[in-house]
Structures are given as C-alpha cells and as structure tokens.
Coordinates of N, CA and C in Angstrom, one line a residue:
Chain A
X1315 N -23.2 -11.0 -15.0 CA -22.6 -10.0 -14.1 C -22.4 -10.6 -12.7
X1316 N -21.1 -10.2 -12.2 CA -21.0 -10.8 -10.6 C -21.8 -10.0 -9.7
X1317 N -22.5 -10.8 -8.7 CA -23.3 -10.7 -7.8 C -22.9 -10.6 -6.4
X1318 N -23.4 -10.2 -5.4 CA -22.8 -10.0 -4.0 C -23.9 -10.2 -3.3
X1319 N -24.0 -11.2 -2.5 CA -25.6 -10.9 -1.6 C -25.6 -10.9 -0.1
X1320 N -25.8 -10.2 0.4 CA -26.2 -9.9 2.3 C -27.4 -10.1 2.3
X1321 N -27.2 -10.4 4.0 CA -28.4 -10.8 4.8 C -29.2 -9.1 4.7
X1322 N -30.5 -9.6 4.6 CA -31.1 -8.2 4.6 C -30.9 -7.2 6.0
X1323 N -30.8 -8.1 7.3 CA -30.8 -7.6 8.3 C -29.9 -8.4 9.6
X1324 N -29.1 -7.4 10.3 CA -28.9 -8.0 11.6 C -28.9 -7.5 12.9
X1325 N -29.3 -8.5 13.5 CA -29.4 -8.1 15.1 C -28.5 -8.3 16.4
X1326 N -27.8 -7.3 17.1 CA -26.5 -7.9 18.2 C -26.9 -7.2 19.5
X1327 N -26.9 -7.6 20.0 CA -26.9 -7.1 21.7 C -25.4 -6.0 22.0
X1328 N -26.2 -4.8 22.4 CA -25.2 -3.8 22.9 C -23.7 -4.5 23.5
X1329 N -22.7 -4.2 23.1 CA -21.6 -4.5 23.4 C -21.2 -6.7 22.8
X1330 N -21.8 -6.5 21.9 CA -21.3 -8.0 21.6 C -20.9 -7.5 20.1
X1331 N -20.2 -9.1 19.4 CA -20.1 -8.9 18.2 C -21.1 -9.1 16.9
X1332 N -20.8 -8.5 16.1 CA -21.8 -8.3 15.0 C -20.7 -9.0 14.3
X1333 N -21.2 -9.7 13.0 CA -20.7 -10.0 11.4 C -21.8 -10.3 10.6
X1334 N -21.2 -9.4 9.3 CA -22.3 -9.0 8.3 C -21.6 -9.8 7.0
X1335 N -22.3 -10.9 6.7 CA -21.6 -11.6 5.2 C -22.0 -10.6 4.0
X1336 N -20.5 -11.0 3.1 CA -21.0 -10.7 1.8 C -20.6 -11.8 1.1
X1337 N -21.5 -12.3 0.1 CA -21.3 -13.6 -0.1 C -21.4 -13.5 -1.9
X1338 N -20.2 -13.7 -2.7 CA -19.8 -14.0 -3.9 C -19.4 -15.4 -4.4
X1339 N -19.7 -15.6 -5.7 CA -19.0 -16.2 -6.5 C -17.1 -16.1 -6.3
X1340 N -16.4 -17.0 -5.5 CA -15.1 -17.2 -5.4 C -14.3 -15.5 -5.1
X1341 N -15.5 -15.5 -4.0 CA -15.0 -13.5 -3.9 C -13.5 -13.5 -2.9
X1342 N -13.5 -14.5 -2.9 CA -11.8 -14.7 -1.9 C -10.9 -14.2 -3.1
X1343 N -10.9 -14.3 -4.3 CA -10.2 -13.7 -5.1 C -10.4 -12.3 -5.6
X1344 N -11.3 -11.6 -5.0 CA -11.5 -9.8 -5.1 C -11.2 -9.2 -4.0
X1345 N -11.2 -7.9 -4.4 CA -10.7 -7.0 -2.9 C -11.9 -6.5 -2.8
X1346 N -12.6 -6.8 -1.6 CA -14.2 -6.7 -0.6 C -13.8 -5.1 0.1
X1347 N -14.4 -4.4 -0.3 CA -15.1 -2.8 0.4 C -16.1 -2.7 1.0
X1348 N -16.0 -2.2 2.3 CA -17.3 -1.9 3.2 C -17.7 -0.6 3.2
X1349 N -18.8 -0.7 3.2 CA -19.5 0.8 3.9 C -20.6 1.1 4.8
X1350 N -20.0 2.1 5.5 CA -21.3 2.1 6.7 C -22.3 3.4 6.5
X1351 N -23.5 3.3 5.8 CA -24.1 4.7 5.5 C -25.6 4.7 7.1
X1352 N -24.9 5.5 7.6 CA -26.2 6.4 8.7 C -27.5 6.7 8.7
X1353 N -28.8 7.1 8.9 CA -29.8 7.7 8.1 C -29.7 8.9 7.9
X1354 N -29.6 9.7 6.3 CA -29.6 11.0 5.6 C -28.2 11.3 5.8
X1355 N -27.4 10.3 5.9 CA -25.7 10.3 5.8 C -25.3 9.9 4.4
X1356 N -24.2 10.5 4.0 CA -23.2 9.8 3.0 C -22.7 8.6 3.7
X1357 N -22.5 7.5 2.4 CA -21.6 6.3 3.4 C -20.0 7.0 3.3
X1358 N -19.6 5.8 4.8 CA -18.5 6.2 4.8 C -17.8 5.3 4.6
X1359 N -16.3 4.8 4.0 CA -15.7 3.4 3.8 C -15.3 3.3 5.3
X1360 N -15.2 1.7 6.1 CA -14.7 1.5 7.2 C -13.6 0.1 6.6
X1361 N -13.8 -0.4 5.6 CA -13.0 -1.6 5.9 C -12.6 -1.6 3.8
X1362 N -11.2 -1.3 4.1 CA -10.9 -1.8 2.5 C -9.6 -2.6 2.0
X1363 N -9.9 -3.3 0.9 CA -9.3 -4.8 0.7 C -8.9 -5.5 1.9
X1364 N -10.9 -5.6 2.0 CA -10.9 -7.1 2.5 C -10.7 -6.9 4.3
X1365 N -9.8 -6.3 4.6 CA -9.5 -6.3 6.5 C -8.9 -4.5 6.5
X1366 N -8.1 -4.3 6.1 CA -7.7 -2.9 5.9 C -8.9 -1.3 6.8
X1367 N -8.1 -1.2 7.9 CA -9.1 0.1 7.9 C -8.1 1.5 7.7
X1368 N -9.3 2.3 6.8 CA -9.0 3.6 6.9 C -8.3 4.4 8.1
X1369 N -8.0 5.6 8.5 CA -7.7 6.5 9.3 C -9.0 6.7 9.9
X1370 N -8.8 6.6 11.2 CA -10.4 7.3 11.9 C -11.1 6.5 12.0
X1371 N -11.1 5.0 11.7 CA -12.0 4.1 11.4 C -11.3 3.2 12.9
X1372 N -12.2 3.1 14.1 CA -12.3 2.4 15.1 C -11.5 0.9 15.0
X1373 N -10.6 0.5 16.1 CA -9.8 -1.0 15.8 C -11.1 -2.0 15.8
X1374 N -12.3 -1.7 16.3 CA -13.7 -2.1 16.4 C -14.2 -2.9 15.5
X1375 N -13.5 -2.7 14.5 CA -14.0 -2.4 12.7 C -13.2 -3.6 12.2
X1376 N -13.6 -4.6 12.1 CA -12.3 -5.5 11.2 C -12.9 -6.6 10.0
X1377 N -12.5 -6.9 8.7 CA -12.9 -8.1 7.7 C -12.2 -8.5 7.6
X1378 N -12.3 -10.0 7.2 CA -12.2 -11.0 6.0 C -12.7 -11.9 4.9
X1379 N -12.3 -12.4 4.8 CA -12.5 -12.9 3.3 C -11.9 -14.5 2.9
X1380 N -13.0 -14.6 2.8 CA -12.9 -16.8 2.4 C -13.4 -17.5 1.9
X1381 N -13.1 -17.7 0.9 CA -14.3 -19.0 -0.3 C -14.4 -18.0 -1.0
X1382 N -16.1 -18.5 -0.3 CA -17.2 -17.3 -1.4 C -18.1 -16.7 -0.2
X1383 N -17.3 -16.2 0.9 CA -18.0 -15.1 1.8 C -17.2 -14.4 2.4
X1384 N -16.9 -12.9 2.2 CA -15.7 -11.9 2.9 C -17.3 -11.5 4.3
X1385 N -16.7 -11.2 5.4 CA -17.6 -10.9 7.0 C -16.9 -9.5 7.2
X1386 N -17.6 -8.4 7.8 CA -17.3 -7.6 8.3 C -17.5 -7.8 9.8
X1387 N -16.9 -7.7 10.6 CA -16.8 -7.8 12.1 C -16.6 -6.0 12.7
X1388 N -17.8 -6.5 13.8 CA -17.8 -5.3 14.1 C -18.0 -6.1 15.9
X1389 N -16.3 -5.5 16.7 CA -16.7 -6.1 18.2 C -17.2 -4.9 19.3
X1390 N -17.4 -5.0 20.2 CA -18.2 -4.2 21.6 C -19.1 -3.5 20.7
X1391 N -19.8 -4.1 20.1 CA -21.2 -2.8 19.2 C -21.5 -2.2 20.0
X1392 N -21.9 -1.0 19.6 CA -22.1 0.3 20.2 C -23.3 0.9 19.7
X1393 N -23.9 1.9 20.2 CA -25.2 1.8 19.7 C -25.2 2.8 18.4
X1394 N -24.1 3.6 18.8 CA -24.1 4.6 17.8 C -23.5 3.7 16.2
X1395 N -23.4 2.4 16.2 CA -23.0 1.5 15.1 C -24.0 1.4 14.5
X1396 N -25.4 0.9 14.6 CA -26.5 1.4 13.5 C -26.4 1.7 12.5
X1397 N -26.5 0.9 11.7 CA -26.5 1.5 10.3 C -26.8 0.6 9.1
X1398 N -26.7 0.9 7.9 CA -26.8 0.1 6.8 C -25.4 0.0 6.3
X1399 N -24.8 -1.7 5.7 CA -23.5 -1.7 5.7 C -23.6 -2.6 4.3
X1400 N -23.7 -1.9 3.8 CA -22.6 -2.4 2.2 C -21.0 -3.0 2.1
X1401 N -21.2 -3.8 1.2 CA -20.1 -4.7 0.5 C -19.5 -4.1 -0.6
X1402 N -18.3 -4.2 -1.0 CA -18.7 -3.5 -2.4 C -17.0 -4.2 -3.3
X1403 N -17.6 -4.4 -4.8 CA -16.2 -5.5 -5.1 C -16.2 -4.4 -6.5
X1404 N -15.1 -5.2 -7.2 CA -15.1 -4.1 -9.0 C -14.8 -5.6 -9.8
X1405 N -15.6 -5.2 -11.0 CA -15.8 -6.6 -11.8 C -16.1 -5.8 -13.5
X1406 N -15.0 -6.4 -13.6 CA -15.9 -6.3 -15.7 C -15.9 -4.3 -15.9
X1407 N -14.9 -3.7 -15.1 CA -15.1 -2.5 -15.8 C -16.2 -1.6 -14.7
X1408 N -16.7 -2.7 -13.7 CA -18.0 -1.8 -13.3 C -18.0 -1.9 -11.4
X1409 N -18.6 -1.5 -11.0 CA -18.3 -1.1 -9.1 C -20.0 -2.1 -8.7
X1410 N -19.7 -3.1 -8.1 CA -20.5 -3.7 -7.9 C -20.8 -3.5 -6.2
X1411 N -22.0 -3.0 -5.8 CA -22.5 -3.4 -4.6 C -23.3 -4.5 -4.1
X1412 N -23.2 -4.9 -2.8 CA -24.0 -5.8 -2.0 C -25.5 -5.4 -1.9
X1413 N -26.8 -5.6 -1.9 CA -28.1 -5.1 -1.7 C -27.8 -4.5 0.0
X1414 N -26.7 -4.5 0.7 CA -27.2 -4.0 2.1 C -27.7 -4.6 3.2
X1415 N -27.1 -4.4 4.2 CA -27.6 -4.9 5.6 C -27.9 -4.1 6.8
X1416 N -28.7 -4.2 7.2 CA -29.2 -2.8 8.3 C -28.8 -3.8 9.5
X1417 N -28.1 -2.9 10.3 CA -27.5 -3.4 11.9 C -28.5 -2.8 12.8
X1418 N -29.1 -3.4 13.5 CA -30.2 -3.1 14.8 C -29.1 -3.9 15.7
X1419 N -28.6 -2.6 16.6 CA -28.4 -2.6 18.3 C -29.3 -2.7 19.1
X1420 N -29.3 -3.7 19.9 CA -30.8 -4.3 20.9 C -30.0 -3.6 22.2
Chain B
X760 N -8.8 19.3 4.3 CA -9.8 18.5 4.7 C -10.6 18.5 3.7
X761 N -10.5 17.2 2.9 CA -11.4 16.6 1.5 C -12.8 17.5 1.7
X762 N -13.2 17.8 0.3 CA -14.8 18.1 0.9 C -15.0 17.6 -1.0
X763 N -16.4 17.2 -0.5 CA -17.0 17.1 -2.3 C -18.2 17.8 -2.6
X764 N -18.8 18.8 -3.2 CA -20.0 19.1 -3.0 C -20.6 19.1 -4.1
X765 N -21.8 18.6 -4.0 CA -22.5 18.0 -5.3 C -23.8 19.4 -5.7
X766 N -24.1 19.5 -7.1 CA -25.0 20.4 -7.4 C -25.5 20.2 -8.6
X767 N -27.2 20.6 -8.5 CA -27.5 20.9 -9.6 C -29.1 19.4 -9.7
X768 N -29.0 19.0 -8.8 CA -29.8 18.1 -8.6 C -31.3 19.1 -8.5
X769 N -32.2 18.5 -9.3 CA -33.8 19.2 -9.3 C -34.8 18.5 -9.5
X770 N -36.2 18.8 -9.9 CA -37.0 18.1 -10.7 C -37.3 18.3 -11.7
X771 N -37.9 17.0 -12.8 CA -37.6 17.4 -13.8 C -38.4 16.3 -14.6
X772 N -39.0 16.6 -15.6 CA -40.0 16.0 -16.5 C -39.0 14.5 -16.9
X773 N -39.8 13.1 -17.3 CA -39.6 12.2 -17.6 C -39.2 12.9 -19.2
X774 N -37.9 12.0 -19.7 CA -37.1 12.9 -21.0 C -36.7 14.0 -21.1
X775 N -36.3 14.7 -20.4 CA -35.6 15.5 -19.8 C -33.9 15.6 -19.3
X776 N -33.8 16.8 -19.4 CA -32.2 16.4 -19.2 C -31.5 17.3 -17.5
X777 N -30.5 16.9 -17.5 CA -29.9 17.6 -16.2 C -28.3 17.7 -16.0
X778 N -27.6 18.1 -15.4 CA -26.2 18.6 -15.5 C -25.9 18.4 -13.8
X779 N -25.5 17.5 -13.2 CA -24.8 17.7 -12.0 C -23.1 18.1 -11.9
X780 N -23.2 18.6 -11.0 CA -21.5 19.6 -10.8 C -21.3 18.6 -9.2
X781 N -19.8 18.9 -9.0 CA -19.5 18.0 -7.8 C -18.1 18.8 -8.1
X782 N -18.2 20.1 -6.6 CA -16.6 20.7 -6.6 C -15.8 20.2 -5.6
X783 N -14.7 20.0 -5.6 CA -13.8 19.4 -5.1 C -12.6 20.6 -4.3
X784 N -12.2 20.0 -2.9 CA -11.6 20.8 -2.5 C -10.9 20.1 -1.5
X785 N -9.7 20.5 -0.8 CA -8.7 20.1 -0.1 C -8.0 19.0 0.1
X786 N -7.7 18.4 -1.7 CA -6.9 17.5 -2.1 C -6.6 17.9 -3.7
X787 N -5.4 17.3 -4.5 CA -4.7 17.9 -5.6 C -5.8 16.5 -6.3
X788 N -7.2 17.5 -6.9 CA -8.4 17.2 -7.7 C -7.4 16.0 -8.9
X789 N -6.6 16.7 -9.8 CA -6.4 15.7 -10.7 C -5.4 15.2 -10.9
X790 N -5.1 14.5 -9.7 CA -4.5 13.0 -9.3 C -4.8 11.6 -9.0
X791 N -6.6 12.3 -9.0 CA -7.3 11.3 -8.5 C -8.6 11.1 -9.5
X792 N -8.8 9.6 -9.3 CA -10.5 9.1 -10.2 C -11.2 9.5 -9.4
X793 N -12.6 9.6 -10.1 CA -13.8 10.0 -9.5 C -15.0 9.1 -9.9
X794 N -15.6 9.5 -9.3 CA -16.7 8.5 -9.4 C -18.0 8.9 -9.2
X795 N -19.2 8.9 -9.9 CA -21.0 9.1 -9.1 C -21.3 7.8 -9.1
X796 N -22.0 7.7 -7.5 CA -23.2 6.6 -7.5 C -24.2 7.3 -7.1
X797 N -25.2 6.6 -7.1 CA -26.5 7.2 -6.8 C -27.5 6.0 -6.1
X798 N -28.5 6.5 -4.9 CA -29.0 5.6 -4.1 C -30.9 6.5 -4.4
X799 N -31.1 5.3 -4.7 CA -32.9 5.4 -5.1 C -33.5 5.6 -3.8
X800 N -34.3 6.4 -3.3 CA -35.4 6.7 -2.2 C -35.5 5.4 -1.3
X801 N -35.0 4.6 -0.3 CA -34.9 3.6 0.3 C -34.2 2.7 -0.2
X802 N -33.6 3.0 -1.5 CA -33.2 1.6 -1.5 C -31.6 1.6 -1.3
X803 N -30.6 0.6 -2.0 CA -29.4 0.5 -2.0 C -28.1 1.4 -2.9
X804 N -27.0 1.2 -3.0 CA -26.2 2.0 -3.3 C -26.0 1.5 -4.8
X805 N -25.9 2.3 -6.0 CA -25.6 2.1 -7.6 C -25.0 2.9 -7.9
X806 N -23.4 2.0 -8.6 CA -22.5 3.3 -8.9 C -23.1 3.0 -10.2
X807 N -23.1 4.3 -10.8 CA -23.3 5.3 -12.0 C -21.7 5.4 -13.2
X808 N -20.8 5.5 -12.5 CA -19.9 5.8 -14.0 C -18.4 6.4 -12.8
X809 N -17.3 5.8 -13.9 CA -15.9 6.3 -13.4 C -15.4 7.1 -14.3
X810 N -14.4 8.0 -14.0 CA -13.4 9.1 -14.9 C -12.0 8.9 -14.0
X811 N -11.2 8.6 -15.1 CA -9.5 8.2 -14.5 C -9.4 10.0 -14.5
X812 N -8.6 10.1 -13.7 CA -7.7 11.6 -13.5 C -7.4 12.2 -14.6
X813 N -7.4 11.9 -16.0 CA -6.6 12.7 -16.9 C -8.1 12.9 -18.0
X814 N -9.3 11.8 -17.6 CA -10.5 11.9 -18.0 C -10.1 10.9 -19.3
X815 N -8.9 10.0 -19.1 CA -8.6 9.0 -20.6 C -9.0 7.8 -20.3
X816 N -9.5 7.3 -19.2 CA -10.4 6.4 -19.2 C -11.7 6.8 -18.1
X817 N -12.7 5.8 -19.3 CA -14.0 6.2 -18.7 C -14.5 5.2 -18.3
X818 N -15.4 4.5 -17.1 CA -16.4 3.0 -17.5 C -17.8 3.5 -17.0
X819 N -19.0 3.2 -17.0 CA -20.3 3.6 -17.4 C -20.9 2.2 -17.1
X820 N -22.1 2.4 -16.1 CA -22.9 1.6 -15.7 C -24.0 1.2 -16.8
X821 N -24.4 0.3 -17.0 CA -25.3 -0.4 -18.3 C -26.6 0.2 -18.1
X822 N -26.9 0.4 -16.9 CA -28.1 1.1 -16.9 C -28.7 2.5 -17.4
X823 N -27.6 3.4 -17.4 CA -27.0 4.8 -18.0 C -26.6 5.0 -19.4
X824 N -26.1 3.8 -19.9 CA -25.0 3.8 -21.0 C -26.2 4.3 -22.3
X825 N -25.3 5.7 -22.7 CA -25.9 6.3 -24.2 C -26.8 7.1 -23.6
X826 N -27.3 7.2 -22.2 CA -28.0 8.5 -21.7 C -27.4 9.8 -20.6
X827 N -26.3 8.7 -20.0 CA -25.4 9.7 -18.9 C -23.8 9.5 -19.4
X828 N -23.4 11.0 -19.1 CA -22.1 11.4 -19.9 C -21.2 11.8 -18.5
X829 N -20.1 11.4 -18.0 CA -19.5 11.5 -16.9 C -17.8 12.6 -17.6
X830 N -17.5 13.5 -16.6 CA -16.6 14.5 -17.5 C -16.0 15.3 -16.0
X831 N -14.9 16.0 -16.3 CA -14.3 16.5 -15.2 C -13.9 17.7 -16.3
X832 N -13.3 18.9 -15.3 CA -12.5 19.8 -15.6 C -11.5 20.1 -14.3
X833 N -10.2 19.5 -14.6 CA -9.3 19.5 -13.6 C -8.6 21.1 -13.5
X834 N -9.0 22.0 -14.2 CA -8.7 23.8 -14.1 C -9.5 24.1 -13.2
X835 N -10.9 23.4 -13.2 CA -11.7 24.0 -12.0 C -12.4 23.1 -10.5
X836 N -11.4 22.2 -10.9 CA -11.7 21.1 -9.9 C -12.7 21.0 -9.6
X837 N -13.5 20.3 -10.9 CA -14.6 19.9 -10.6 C -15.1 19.0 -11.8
X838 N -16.2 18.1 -11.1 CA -16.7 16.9 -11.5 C -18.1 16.8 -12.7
X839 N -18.7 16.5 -13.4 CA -19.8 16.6 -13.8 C -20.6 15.2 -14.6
X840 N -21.6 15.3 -14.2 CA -22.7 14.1 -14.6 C -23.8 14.9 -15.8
X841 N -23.4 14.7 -17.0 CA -24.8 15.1 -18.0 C -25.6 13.7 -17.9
X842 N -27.1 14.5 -17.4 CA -27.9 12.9 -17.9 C -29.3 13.4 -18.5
X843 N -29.6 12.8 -19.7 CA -30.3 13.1 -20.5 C -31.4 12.2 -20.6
X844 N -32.2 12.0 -21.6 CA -33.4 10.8 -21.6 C -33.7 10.5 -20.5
X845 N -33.9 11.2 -19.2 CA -34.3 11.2 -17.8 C -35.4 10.0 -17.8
X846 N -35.5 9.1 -16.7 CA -36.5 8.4 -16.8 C -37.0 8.4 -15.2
X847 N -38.0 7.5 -14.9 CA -38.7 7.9 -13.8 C -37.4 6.8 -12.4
X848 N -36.5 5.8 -13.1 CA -36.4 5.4 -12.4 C -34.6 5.7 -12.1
X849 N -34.6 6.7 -12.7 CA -33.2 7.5 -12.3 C -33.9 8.1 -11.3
X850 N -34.7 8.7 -10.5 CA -34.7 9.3 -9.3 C -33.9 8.6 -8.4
X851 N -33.2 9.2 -7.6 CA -31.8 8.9 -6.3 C -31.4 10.3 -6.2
X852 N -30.6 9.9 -5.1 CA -29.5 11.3 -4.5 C -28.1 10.8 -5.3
X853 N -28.1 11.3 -6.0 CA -26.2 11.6 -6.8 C -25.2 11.9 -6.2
X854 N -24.5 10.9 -5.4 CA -22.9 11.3 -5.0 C -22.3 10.9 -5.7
X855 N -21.4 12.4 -5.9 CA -19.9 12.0 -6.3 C -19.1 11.4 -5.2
X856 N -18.0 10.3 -5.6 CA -17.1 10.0 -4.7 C -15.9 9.3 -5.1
X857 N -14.8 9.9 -4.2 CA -13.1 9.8 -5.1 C -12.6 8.6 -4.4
X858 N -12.1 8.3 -5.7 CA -11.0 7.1 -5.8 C -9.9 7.4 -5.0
X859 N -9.3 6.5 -4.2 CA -8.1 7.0 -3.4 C -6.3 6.5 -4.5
X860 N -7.2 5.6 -5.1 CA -5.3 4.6 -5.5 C -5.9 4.8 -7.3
X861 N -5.6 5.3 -8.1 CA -6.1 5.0 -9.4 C -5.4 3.7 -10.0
X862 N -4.3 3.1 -9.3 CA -3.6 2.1 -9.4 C -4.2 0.9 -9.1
X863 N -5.0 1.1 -8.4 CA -5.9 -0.2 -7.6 C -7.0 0.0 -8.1
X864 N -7.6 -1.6 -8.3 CA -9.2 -1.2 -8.2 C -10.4 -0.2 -7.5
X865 N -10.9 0.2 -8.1 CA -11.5 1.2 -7.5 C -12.3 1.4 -6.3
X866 N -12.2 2.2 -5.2 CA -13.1 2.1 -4.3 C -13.1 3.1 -3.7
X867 N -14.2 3.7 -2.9 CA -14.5 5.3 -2.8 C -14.0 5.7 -1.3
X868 N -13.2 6.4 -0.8 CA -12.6 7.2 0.5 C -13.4 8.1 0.8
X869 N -13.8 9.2 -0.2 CA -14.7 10.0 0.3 C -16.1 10.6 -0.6
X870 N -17.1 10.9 0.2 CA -18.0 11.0 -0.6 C -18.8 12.4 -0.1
X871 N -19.8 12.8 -1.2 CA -20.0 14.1 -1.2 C -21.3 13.9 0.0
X872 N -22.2 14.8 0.3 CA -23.3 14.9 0.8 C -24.7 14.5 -0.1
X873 N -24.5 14.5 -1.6 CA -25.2 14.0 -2.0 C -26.1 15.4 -2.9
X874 N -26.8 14.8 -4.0 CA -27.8 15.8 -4.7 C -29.2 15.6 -4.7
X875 N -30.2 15.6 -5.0 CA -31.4 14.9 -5.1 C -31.9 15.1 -6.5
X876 N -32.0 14.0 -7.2 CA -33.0 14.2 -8.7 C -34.2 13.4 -8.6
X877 N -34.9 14.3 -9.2 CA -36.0 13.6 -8.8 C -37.0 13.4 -10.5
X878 N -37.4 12.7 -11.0 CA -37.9 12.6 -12.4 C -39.3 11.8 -12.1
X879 N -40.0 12.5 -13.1 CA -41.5 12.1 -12.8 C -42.4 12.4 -14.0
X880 N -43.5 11.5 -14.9 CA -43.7 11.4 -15.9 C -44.9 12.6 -15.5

C-alpha cells in the first residue's frame, strides 16, 4: 500500500515561511491534498492538486510537487496558522493520508 | 452554504453495532460522492469508505471491510455508516465529507463537525 510520510513537527518564526513535506513513492505523479485541522475543528482543504487553492483559502497558502516530495508553503505565518496539516493522495481504490504535521508559530 | 451534520455517534459495548446519519444541506446532495473518515482520540486522519452519487460505486477501507456498510439515500439527502462487530479500536470522531469532482480523484471540500463513537470492551 502507498505510503505518505511528514515531519512530525514544525517550527517558523511569526511572519516567516513555513514548508511542510509530504514525501511519497514517485508522488510527483499523484494529485497531493492538504489539510489544515485546528484543535476540536473539522479539517479544512487549503491546497488541492498539488498547488491549487480553494475559494477563501489565503494567496498565503501555496504547493508543489517533485520527485518523491509535494511541500505545502505557507508565507508571512501568522499565528492564527497553527495547526495540524495533512497530505492526502488516492491510490488502489482507497484515500490515503500523511501521519500529520503540527505547525508551532514561535 | 454547504453544511454536513453528522449523527448517531454513542457508546457502545465492544461487538456491537451502530448507525451513523450525516444530513446534507445547501448543495444538490446527489451529484456529488461522499465520503466518512474518522480520526482516533489524538491521533491522525483515516478515511473509512466512499459512495459515487448514484451509490454504484463503493470503495471501503481494509480495516472496516465485512464490518462497515457505507449507503446514502439521495430522497432524503443524507449519508449513512452501518458499523457492526464494533471493536475497541474503531473509537474516533466520524466525519462525513463530500467529494467535489466525482470525475477526479477524490478529495474532500467539505467536512461535517464530526460524531463521536466511542467502543469499549
């Protein structure tokens, strides 16, 4: 089964950039979904296929995707950005997630 | 303005069964796939199972398969999760959440607030 793995954790200084790997088996050929869940929030999608943002979703918010690592880029972090940020690909019939990355704003 | 609300989430004896509901409102329900994942008490996000719009195709997470039954009724716009042979490690909060493109691979736009099941031997 394909696999997806993130850093457990990251850390960025208020107003700098963040990037959160998700790191696959030749995932440059899948469409890479992000999500950003809050504490006691639903997630929300911010980034799909790969760079693509939703409506309502901050120009702040941007991905790509290369090799075998798609980055979620998040620039001027903000503190209200916090959060835990999933990857998420579809493989074999099934919706595969990333284990998660928790963003700490210093 | 999309809303998904999820129900029916409780506690409930290890082998045991349960019925989650997930109603849908302020988009045309069956035009679109649906989807439950579910997120265990700290940990990460596990989708659970898909239903195509017309309920003619289904796919089903290996961890569930032959104990959770994923079903829609597009008369009453709404979603449903039977899960039966409850175990202790299905405890998570149950969101439903909709597919935006049934054309494209799948990926979730909106998601409900979530249920809570909780199973315990």
């Amino acid at each position: 089964s394909y696999e997806l793995t993130q850093p457990l954790s990251v850390s960025v200084a208020l107003g700098q950039t963040a990037r959160i790997t998700c790191g696959g088996y030749e995932i440059v050929t899948r469409n890479v979904h992000w999500y950003q869940q809050k504490p006691g929030q639903a997630p929300v999608l911010v980034i799909y296929r790969d760079s693509n943002r939703p409506s309502g979703i901050p120009e702040r918010f941007s991905g790509s995707n290369s090799g075998n690592t798609a980055t979620l880029i998040i620039s001027r972090v903000q503190a209200g950005d916090e959060a835990d940020f999933y990857c998420q690909v579809w493989d074999s019939n099934t919706a595969v997630f990333g284990g998660g990355t928790k963003l700490t704003v210093l | 303005e999309v809303q998904l609300v999820e129900s029916g989430g409780d506690f409930v004896q290890s082998g045991g069964s349960l019925r989650l509901s997930c109603a849908a409102s302020g988009f045309t329900f069956d035009t679109y796939a649906m989807n439950w994942v579910r997120q265990a008490p700290g940990k990460g996000l596990e989708w659970v199972s898909y239903i195509s719009s017309s309920s003619s195709t289904i796919y089903i997470a290996d961890s569930v398969k032959g104990r959770f039954t994923i079903s829609r009724d597009n008369a009453k716009n709404s979603l449903y999760l039977q899960m039966n042979s409850l175990r202790d490690e299905d405890t998570a909060v149950y969101y439903c959440a909709r597919t935006p493109n049934e054309y494209q691979l799948p990926r979730f736009d909106y998601w409900g607030q979530g249920t809570l099941v909780t199973v315990s031997s």
